[in-house]
Amino acid sequence: MQLTPAATVAAAAVVFSLALILLPSPSEAHNITKILAEFPEFSTFNHFLTTTHLANDINNRETITVCAVDNAGMADLLGKHLSIFALKNVLSLHVLLDYFGAKKLHDITNGTALAATMYQATGSAPGSSGFVNITDLKGGKVGFGAVDNGGIDATFVKSVKEIPYNISVIQISKILPSPDAEAPTPGPSQMNITGIMSAHGCKVFAETLLASPAEQTFDSSVDGGLTIFCPGDAAMKSFLPKFKNLTADGKQSLLEFHGVPIYEPESSLKSNNGPINTLATDGAKKFGLVVQNDGQQVTLKTPVVTARITSTIFDEQPLAIFELDKVLLPRELFKGSLAPTPAPAPAPEPVADAPEPSKKHKSPPAPPAADSPADGPAADQTAADSNGAVRFDGGRFATVCFSLWLIILLL
């Protein structure tokens, strides 16, 4: 059957729409942690991508190449006993800000290429030390070398995973030595946390922290990574009367509730919704927060209050400090602040002259309300969501089925 021009255009439009529906969104394009999890020989490399938070940076970029090193190669690096900050610099040197699949590596123009790396992008690399030389060698080999070290230090082994032209994960034979990347970095303990907060609109919280044992908890946590959610001065001043009514343990717990024992930059908070632990979390009392995004706005939720991040005060590995518009109130300390359940509406008064219903003819029971959450598909969906099951996207499935039916009809 031959289609008319109009039918051909309509069919093409339907096919195009169907393709758009089925394509993954950019945020689902790649996940370096999941990719490497399929290859146990890279488990150490994968672990430190997560520990140094490089995994988040990789996932938030497109057109990128990760030069993975197997567990034996990582053992040589870990034997140098570098700080976590120097280790991040070294691993950042193995993330190229361009796409190099196996074919491109063997087809390098003029036999050599200079690739910028994530280490260069951080601004921490002095001079040209954040670049890597890629050289096409004899015998079909490809060599890699850090510019500040000179020469060829490693060779291409194999392609691990390629998603053109989004991400390429390749294996190289060893870690690229770099004197600049491996150089000692300033210790985070030198940072004056309360001084930073005081100078950027959180003086009241900083002074309150200085008068509490919680300050030591914050200071001792910086080395391993720390994120602080600091209420602004106006919010903290209005809260002080309630704060003074807490016990000594309650005051310490509330202050520690505003700290998270890992480094979470803003990009990480925007991409990782869900519950997080705080410095106040222990085995008996949870003291947890929920991160939830609304577009570019990051909010922190407890059962008692929802606070917004209004600004970034400080963000430099391993410390991030954000200002909030409200004090975070944990349920464990402020159960009484929960909103009361609305009282049921009063029953309508009976009409005095209404005739008494006949005993022989009973009225049929009222059907359940259409929006009742007790049962039905909505309840099943809610139950599935709460149990962590994969949700069935009925709207998307219906759209796909309709598009296929329309194509068949046009043919």
Tab-separated table of C-alpha atoms in Angstrom:
chain	number	residue	atom	x	y	z
A	1	MET	CA	0.000	0.000	0.000
A	2	GLN	CA	1.402	3.381	-1.021
A	3	LEU	CA	1.058	6.240	1.445
A	4	THR	CA	-0.065	9.684	0.430
A	5	PRO	CA	2.443	12.520	1.060
A	6	ALA	CA	0.374	13.723	4.020
A	7	ALA	CA	0.273	10.237	5.519
A	8	THR	CA	4.041	9.870	5.029
A	9	VAL	CA	4.705	13.118	6.900
A	10	ALA	CA	2.318	12.097	9.693
A	11	ALA	CA	3.992	8.696	10.034
A	12	ALA	CA	7.431	10.308	10.167
A	13	ALA	CA	6.240	12.697	12.885
A	14	VAL	CA	4.862	9.820	14.936
A	15	VAL	CA	8.103	7.833	14.624
A	16	PHE	CA	10.140	10.892	15.645
A	17	SER	CA	7.899	11.494	18.658
A	18	LEU	CA	8.182	7.857	19.651
A	19	ALA	CA	11.963	8.042	19.461
A	20	LEU	CA	12.009	11.095	21.720
A	21	ILE	CA	9.821	9.301	24.264
A	22	LEU	CA	12.104	6.284	24.404
A	23	LEU	CA	15.415	8.148	24.499
A	24	PRO	CA	17.037	8.490	27.964
A	25	SER	CA	17.268	11.949	29.446
A	26	PRO	CA	20.728	13.585	29.690
A	27	SER	CA	20.807	12.961	33.443
A	28	GLU	CA	20.523	9.223	32.703
A	29	ALA	CA	23.278	9.305	30.057
A	30	HIS	CA	25.987	7.603	32.112
A	31	ASN	CA	26.958	6.571	35.618
A	32	ILE	CA	30.665	5.827	36.024
A	33	THR	CA	30.129	3.926	39.281
A	34	LYS	CA	27.660	1.509	37.642
A	35	ILE	CA	29.851	1.094	34.573
A	36	LEU	CA	32.938	0.123	36.570
A	37	ALA	CA	30.918	-2.049	38.986
A	38	GLU	CA	30.626	-4.593	36.157
A	39	PHE	CA	34.416	-5.045	36.170
A	40	PRO	CA	35.841	-6.284	39.523
A	41	GLU	CA	39.413	-5.588	38.392
A	42	PHE	CA	38.669	-1.854	38.720
A	43	SER	CA	36.999	-2.021	42.157
A	44	THR	CA	39.740	-0.013	43.919
A	45	PHE	CA	39.752	2.698	41.247
A	46	ASN	CA	35.956	2.833	41.408
A	47	HIS	CA	35.991	3.069	45.215
A	48	PHE	CA	38.267	6.092	45.229
A	49	LEU	CA	36.281	7.842	42.503
A	50	THR	CA	33.390	7.712	44.974
A	51	THR	CA	35.455	8.585	48.060
A	52	THR	CA	36.970	11.666	46.428
A	53	HIS	CA	33.572	12.639	44.891
A	54	LEU	CA	35.045	12.540	41.398
A	55	ALA	CA	32.242	10.173	40.377
A	56	ASN	CA	29.682	12.979	40.748
A	57	ASP	CA	31.805	15.347	38.668
A	58	ILE	CA	32.195	12.715	35.940
A	59	ASN	CA	28.465	11.971	35.848
A	60	ASN	CA	27.634	15.665	35.537
A	61	ARG	CA	29.789	16.088	32.408
A	62	GLU	CA	29.347	15.027	28.813
A	63	THR	CA	32.073	14.219	26.243
A	64	ILE	CA	34.560	12.733	28.672
A	65	THR	CA	37.124	9.901	28.885
A	66	VAL	CA	38.025	8.012	32.057
A	67	CYS	CA	41.430	6.294	32.051
A	68	ALA	CA	40.878	3.467	34.541
A	69	VAL	CA	43.673	1.551	36.230
A	70	ASP	CA	43.263	-1.981	37.588
A	71	ASN	CA	43.671	-2.953	41.238
A	72	ALA	CA	47.370	-3.816	40.868
A	73	GLY	CA	48.102	-0.393	39.407
A	74	MET	CA	46.161	1.311	42.192
A	75	ALA	CA	48.223	-0.573	44.801
A	76	ASP	CA	51.317	1.277	43.581
A	77	LEU	CA	49.541	4.621	44.031
A	78	LEU	CA	48.156	3.803	47.490
A	79	GLY	CA	51.633	2.731	48.576
A	80	LYS	CA	52.683	6.386	48.364
A	81	HIS	CA	50.319	7.200	51.284
A	82	LEU	CA	49.026	10.421	49.719
A	83	SER	CA	46.435	12.577	51.433
A	84	ILE	CA	42.863	12.255	50.154
A	85	PHE	CA	43.253	15.665	48.505
A	86	ALA	CA	46.443	14.751	46.631
A	87	LEU	CA	44.825	11.432	45.692
A	88	LYS	CA	41.897	13.318	44.166
A	89	ASN	CA	44.314	15.454	42.126
A	90	VAL	CA	46.058	12.358	40.774
A	91	LEU	CA	42.796	10.632	39.830
A	92	SER	CA	41.509	13.882	38.268
A	93	LEU	CA	44.493	13.683	35.925
A	94	HIS	CA	43.011	10.412	34.599
A	95	VAL	CA	39.733	12.073	33.512
A	96	LEU	CA	40.134	13.632	30.056
A	97	LEU	CA	37.758	16.395	28.994
A	98	ASP	CA	37.302	14.970	25.492
A	99	TYR	CA	36.044	11.744	23.941
A	100	PHE	CA	38.768	9.195	23.082
A	101	GLY	CA	37.414	5.841	21.955
A	102	ALA	CA	39.709	3.050	20.789
A	103	LYS	CA	39.413	4.110	17.133
A	104	LYS	CA	40.214	7.768	17.830
A	105	LEU	CA	43.256	6.813	19.907
A	106	HIS	CA	44.747	4.988	16.908
A	107	ASP	CA	43.840	7.786	14.487
A	108	ILE	CA	45.395	10.762	16.302
A	109	THR	CA	46.284	13.576	13.913
A	110	ASN	CA	50.070	13.923	13.518
A	111	GLY	CA	50.492	11.044	15.968
A	112	THR	CA	50.113	13.085	19.156
A	113	ALA	CA	47.469	15.042	21.076
A	114	LEU	CA	47.396	17.193	24.195
A	115	ALA	CA	44.316	16.507	26.329
A	116	ALA	CA	43.006	18.732	29.133
A	117	THR	CA	41.951	16.878	32.283
A	118	MET	CA	39.600	17.428	35.194
A	119	TYR	CA	42.683	18.283	37.274
A	120	GLN	CA	43.267	21.241	34.967
A	121	ALA	CA	39.593	22.246	35.185
A	122	THR	CA	39.726	22.495	38.997
A	123	GLY	CA	42.204	25.375	38.781
A	124	SER	CA	44.498	23.573	41.247
A	125	ALA	CA	46.990	22.462	38.596
A	126	PRO	CA	49.941	24.873	38.279
A	127	GLY	CA	50.910	25.818	34.737
A	128	SER	CA	50.319	23.051	32.208
A	129	SER	CA	50.562	20.192	34.712
A	130	GLY	CA	46.864	19.412	34.254
A	131	PHE	CA	47.399	18.194	30.670
A	132	VAL	CA	48.179	14.695	29.377
A	133	ASN	CA	50.116	13.836	26.223
A	134	ILE	CA	48.634	11.039	24.092
A	135	THR	CA	51.049	9.543	21.531
A	136	ASP	CA	50.502	6.954	18.802
A	137	LEU	CA	53.461	4.542	19.166
A	138	LYS	CA	54.906	1.873	16.907
A	139	GLY	CA	53.412	-1.592	16.935
A	140	GLY	CA	49.849	-0.309	17.365
A	141	LYS	CA	50.403	0.980	20.916
A	142	VAL	CA	49.205	4.295	22.345
A	143	GLY	CA	51.149	6.026	25.125
A	144	PHE	CA	50.031	8.417	27.888
A	145	GLY	CA	52.126	10.798	29.976
A	146	ALA	CA	51.537	13.707	32.364
A	147	VAL	CA	53.034	16.887	30.934
A	148	ASP	CA	54.800	17.855	34.184
A	149	ASN	CA	56.485	14.426	34.386
A	150	GLY	CA	57.645	14.274	30.760
A	151	GLY	CA	57.825	11.175	28.570
A	152	ILE	CA	55.463	8.213	28.244
A	153	ASP	CA	54.370	6.629	31.532
A	154	ALA	CA	51.515	4.274	30.568
A	155	THR	CA	50.006	2.588	27.519
A	156	PHE	CA	46.484	1.885	26.280
A	157	VAL	CA	45.329	-1.626	27.267
A	158	LYS	CA	41.717	-1.908	26.073
A	159	SER	CA	38.363	-0.172	25.736
A	160	VAL	CA	36.114	-0.918	28.723
A	161	LYS	CA	32.912	0.916	27.752
A	162	GLU	CA	32.105	3.414	25.011
A	163	ILE	CA	28.919	5.498	24.683
A	164	PRO	CA	29.698	7.721	21.660
A	165	TYR	CA	30.209	10.584	22.044
A	166	ASN	CA	29.280	10.911	25.663
A	167	ILE	CA	31.687	8.842	27.723
A	168	SER	CA	34.571	6.502	26.957
A	169	VAL	CA	36.056	4.319	29.694
A	170	ILE	CA	39.439	2.876	28.735
A	171	GLN	CA	42.090	0.965	30.645
A	172	ILE	CA	45.686	2.183	30.779
A	173	SER	CA	48.570	0.112	32.105
A	174	LYS	CA	49.484	2.176	35.185
A	175	ILE	CA	48.880	5.376	37.125
A	176	LEU	CA	50.309	8.517	35.505
A	177	PRO	CA	52.942	9.961	37.887
A	178	SER	CA	52.678	13.721	38.361
A	179	PRO	CA	54.904	15.609	40.819
A	180	ASP	CA	52.475	18.540	40.948
A	181	ALA	CA	49.364	16.411	41.490
A	182	GLU	CA	51.061	14.351	44.187
A	183	ALA	CA	52.419	17.390	46.060
A	184	PRO	CA	51.147	17.817	49.636
A	185	THR	CA	48.080	20.048	49.898
A	186	PRO	CA	47.221	22.410	52.782
A	187	GLY	CA	45.603	20.570	55.659
A	188	PRO	CA	41.911	21.341	56.236
A	189	SER	CA	42.466	21.615	59.980
A	190	GLN	CA	43.934	25.064	59.341
A	191	MET	CA	40.497	26.329	58.322
A	192	ASN	CA	38.670	28.555	60.795
A	193	ILE	CA	35.136	27.224	60.359
A	194	THR	CA	33.425	29.626	62.740
A	195	GLY	CA	35.392	32.550	61.304
A	196	ILE	CA	34.188	31.714	57.793
A	197	MET	CA	30.567	31.518	58.967
A	198	SER	CA	30.778	34.734	61.000
A	199	ALA	CA	32.099	36.668	58.026
A	200	HIS	CA	29.264	35.521	55.741
A	201	GLY	CA	25.983	36.149	57.572
A	202	CYS	CA	25.997	33.269	60.086
A	203	LYS	CA	27.610	34.958	63.083
A	204	VAL	CA	24.911	33.964	65.588
A	205	PHE	CA	25.165	30.272	64.676
A	206	ALA	CA	28.983	30.462	64.790
A	207	GLU	CA	28.975	32.043	68.266
A	208	THR	CA	26.481	29.466	69.492
A	209	LEU	CA	28.683	26.707	68.111
A	210	LEU	CA	31.790	28.131	69.819
A	211	ALA	CA	30.042	27.863	73.207
A	212	SER	CA	29.180	24.176	72.689
A	213	PRO	CA	31.085	20.857	72.679
A	214	ALA	CA	29.656	20.470	69.165
A	215	GLU	CA	32.439	22.735	67.881
A	216	GLN	CA	34.977	19.964	68.524
A	217	THR	CA	32.778	17.527	66.599
A	218	PHE	CA	32.792	19.859	63.589
A	219	ASP	CA	36.554	20.502	63.765
A	220	SER	CA	37.445	16.814	64.042
A	221	SER	CA	35.244	15.950	61.056
A	222	VAL	CA	36.804	18.301	58.505
A	223	ASP	CA	39.704	16.029	57.550
A	224	GLY	CA	37.357	13.328	56.284
A	225	GLY	CA	35.002	15.783	54.564
A	226	LEU	CA	32.327	18.021	56.071
A	227	THR	CA	29.225	19.888	54.896
A	228	ILE	CA	27.649	22.537	57.148
A	229	PHE	CA	24.132	23.902	56.763
A	230	CYS	CA	24.287	27.220	58.597
A	231	PRO	CA	21.086	29.145	59.496
A	232	GLY	CA	21.335	32.857	58.669
A	233	ASP	CA	21.471	35.404	61.482
A	234	ALA	CA	17.800	36.381	61.261
A	235	ALA	CA	16.634	32.763	61.444
A	236	MET	CA	18.991	31.906	64.295
A	237	LYS	CA	18.075	34.990	66.374
A	238	SER	CA	14.358	34.179	66.253
A	239	PHE	CA	15.101	30.597	67.270
A	240	LEU	CA	17.334	31.357	70.288
A	241	PRO	CA	14.470	31.371	72.885
A	242	LYS	CA	13.588	27.770	71.924
A	243	PHE	CA	17.265	26.820	71.836
A	244	LYS	CA	17.792	28.029	75.401
A	245	ASN	CA	14.978	25.759	76.625
A	246	LEU	CA	16.763	22.614	75.362
A	247	THR	CA	18.887	20.426	77.613
A	248	ALA	CA	22.675	20.493	77.221
A	249	ASP	CA	22.546	17.262	75.207
A	250	GLY	CA	19.683	18.632	73.138
A	251	LYS	CA	21.633	21.808	72.298
A	252	GLN	CA	24.642	19.792	71.192
A	253	SER	CA	22.502	17.439	69.091
A	254	LEU	CA	20.698	20.322	67.389
A	255	LEU	CA	23.975	22.015	66.408
A	256	GLU	CA	25.484	18.739	65.168
A	257	PHE	CA	22.261	18.153	63.227
A	258	HIS	CA	23.433	20.992	60.939
A	259	GLY	CA	26.563	19.087	59.871
A	260	VAL	CA	26.970	16.188	57.418
A	261	PRO	CA	30.134	14.033	57.764
A	262	ILE	CA	31.001	14.068	54.056
A	263	TYR	CA	31.891	16.757	51.538
A	264	GLU	CA	28.771	17.552	49.489
A	265	PRO	CA	29.249	20.333	46.907
A	266	GLU	CA	26.160	22.015	45.499
A	267	SER	CA	26.299	19.918	42.314
A	268	SER	CA	26.146	16.766	44.424
A	269	LEU	CA	23.189	18.011	46.468
A	270	LYS	CA	21.290	18.839	43.273
A	271	SER	CA	21.851	15.393	41.775
A	272	ASN	CA	21.395	13.189	44.861
A	273	ASN	CA	17.922	13.495	46.374
A	274	GLY	CA	17.089	11.418	49.424
A	275	PRO	CA	17.915	10.890	53.103
A	276	ILE	CA	21.331	11.722	54.545
A	277	ASN	CA	22.876	11.224	57.979
A	278	THR	CA	24.184	14.084	60.105
A	279	LEU	CA	26.833	14.509	62.789
A	280	ALA	CA	24.057	13.937	65.338
A	281	THR	CA	23.096	10.535	63.895
A	282	ASP	CA	23.728	7.553	66.173
A	283	GLY	CA	22.400	4.054	66.687
A	284	ALA	CA	19.583	5.054	69.052
A	285	LYS	CA	18.328	8.266	67.414
A	286	LYS	CA	18.374	8.778	63.702
A	287	PHE	CA	18.656	12.573	63.401
A	288	GLY	CA	18.500	12.371	59.615
A	289	LEU	CA	17.685	14.872	56.872
A	290	VAL	CA	16.076	14.561	53.458
A	291	VAL	CA	17.522	16.472	50.509
A	292	GLN	CA	14.911	17.404	47.925
A	293	ASN	CA	15.321	19.552	44.820
A	294	ASP	CA	12.791	21.798	43.110
A	295	GLY	CA	14.490	22.825	39.885
A	296	GLN	CA	17.662	24.633	40.904
A	297	GLN	CA	16.422	25.159	44.470
A	298	VAL	CA	17.794	22.727	47.085
A	299	THR	CA	15.680	22.145	50.179
A	300	LEU	CA	16.366	20.219	53.377
A	301	LYS	CA	13.383	18.561	55.023
A	302	THR	CA	12.600	17.148	58.439
A	303	PRO	CA	9.154	16.072	59.690
A	304	VAL	CA	9.015	19.456	61.457
A	305	VAL	CA	10.422	22.026	59.014
A	306	THR	CA	11.549	22.613	55.427
A	307	ALA	CA	14.560	24.900	54.914
A	308	ARG	CA	16.001	26.325	51.700
A	309	ILE	CA	19.660	26.820	50.816
A	310	THR	CA	19.918	30.547	50.090
A	311	SER	CA	23.636	30.816	49.274
A	312	THR	CA	26.972	29.018	49.181
A	313	ILE	CA	29.298	30.462	51.819
A	314	PHE	CA	32.310	28.226	51.188
A	315	ASP	CA	33.016	25.325	48.843
A	316	GLU	CA	36.519	23.954	48.679
A	317	GLN	CA	37.394	20.293	49.127
A	318	PRO	CA	36.924	18.943	51.798
A	319	LEU	CA	34.579	21.616	53.276
A	320	ALA	CA	31.290	23.043	52.039
A	321	ILE	CA	29.177	25.586	53.970
A	322	PHE	CA	25.688	26.656	52.892
A	323	GLU	CA	23.394	29.299	54.391
A	324	LEU	CA	19.789	28.328	55.222
A	325	ASP	CA	16.674	30.444	55.618
A	326	LYS	CA	15.539	28.419	58.665
A	327	VAL	CA	16.940	26.439	61.577
A	328	LEU	CA	16.724	22.683	61.009
A	329	LEU	CA	14.462	21.118	63.649
A	330	PRO	CA	14.902	17.367	64.213
A	331	ARG	CA	11.845	15.317	65.048
A	332	GLU	CA	13.741	13.751	67.956
A	333	LEU	CA	13.806	17.135	69.773
A	334	PHE	CA	10.664	18.855	68.499
A	335	LYS	CA	7.910	16.253	68.349
A	336	GLY	CA	5.492	18.764	69.861
A	337	SER	CA	6.086	21.111	66.930
A	338	LEU	CA	4.508	18.738	64.444
A	339	ALA	CA	1.348	20.085	62.869
A	340	PRO	CA	-1.736	18.651	64.629
A	341	THR	CA	-4.082	16.424	62.672
A	342	PRO	CA	-7.116	18.444	61.512
A	343	ALA	CA	-10.267	17.673	63.523
A	344	PRO	CA	-13.011	15.885	61.590
A	345	ALA	CA	-15.819	18.054	60.287
A	346	PRO	CA	-18.902	18.039	62.564
A	347	ALA	CA	-21.766	15.839	61.441
A	348	PRO	CA	-24.758	17.727	59.982
A	349	GLU	CA	-27.659	18.229	62.380
A	350	PRO	CA	-30.723	16.061	61.623
A	351	VAL	CA	-33.718	17.747	60.054
A	352	ALA	CA	-36.578	17.811	62.567
A	353	ASP	CA	-39.429	17.066	60.156
A	354	ALA	CA	-37.593	14.532	58.025
A	355	PRO	CA	-39.672	11.331	57.647
A	356	GLU	CA	-38.280	8.231	59.261
A	357	PRO	CA	-36.901	5.853	56.619
A	358	SER	CA	-38.857	2.689	56.033
A	359	LYS	CA	-37.477	-0.390	57.727
A	360	LYS	CA	-38.475	-2.538	54.742
A	361	HIS	CA	-36.468	-0.568	52.190
A	362	LYS	CA	-32.938	0.026	53.345
A	363	SER	CA	-30.809	2.482	51.434
A	364	PRO	CA	-27.902	0.874	49.577
A	365	PRO	CA	-24.470	1.543	51.107
A	366	ALA	CA	-22.723	4.595	49.695
A	367	PRO	CA	-19.971	3.734	47.207
A	368	PRO	CA	-16.406	4.493	48.354
A	369	ALA	CA	-15.092	7.922	47.409
A	370	ALA	CA	-13.232	8.015	44.119
A	371	ASP	CA	-10.193	9.660	45.701
A	372	SER	CA	-10.097	7.451	48.788
A	373	PRO	CA	-6.519	6.288	49.462
A	374	ALA	CA	-7.728	3.100	51.109
A	375	ASP	CA	-7.596	0.976	47.987
A	376	GLY	CA	-7.516	1.096	44.211
A	377	PRO	CA	-4.696	1.841	41.775
A	378	ALA	CA	-3.536	4.945	43.622
A	379	ALA	CA	-3.047	2.956	46.815
A	380	ASP	CA	-1.249	0.201	44.915
A	381	GLN	CA	1.021	2.825	43.361
A	382	THR	CA	1.705	4.384	46.754
A	383	ALA	CA	2.495	1.007	48.248
A	384	ALA	CA	4.834	0.221	45.386
A	385	ASP	CA	6.611	3.535	45.822
A	386	SER	CA	7.021	3.151	49.569
A	387	ASN	CA	8.466	-0.339	49.172
A	388	GLY	CA	11.061	0.898	46.712
A	389	ALA	CA	9.589	-1.031	43.772
A	390	VAL	CA	10.079	0.152	40.227
A	391	ARG	CA	7.107	2.277	39.255
A	392	PHE	CA	5.103	1.494	36.120
A	393	ASP	CA	4.745	4.620	33.982
A	394	GLY	CA	1.245	4.080	32.618
A	395	GLY	CA	1.120	7.403	30.801
A	396	ARG	CA	4.318	6.742	28.915
A	397	PHE	CA	3.257	3.174	28.052
A	398	ALA	CA	-0.104	4.415	26.723
A	399	THR	CA	1.643	7.024	24.574
A	400	VAL	CA	3.941	4.401	23.063
A	401	CYS	CA	1.031	2.023	22.330
A	402	PHE	CA	-1.003	4.799	20.712
A	403	SER	CA	1.944	5.824	18.543
A	404	LEU	CA	2.473	2.245	17.333
A	405	TRP	CA	-1.265	1.880	16.586
A	406	LEU	CA	-1.247	5.105	14.588
A	407	ILE	CA	1.720	3.922	12.512
A	408	ILE	CA	-0.045	0.632	11.705
A	409	LEU	CA	-3.232	2.497	10.807
A	410	LEU	CA	-1.374	4.826	8.440
A	411	LEU	CA	0.317	1.887	6.739
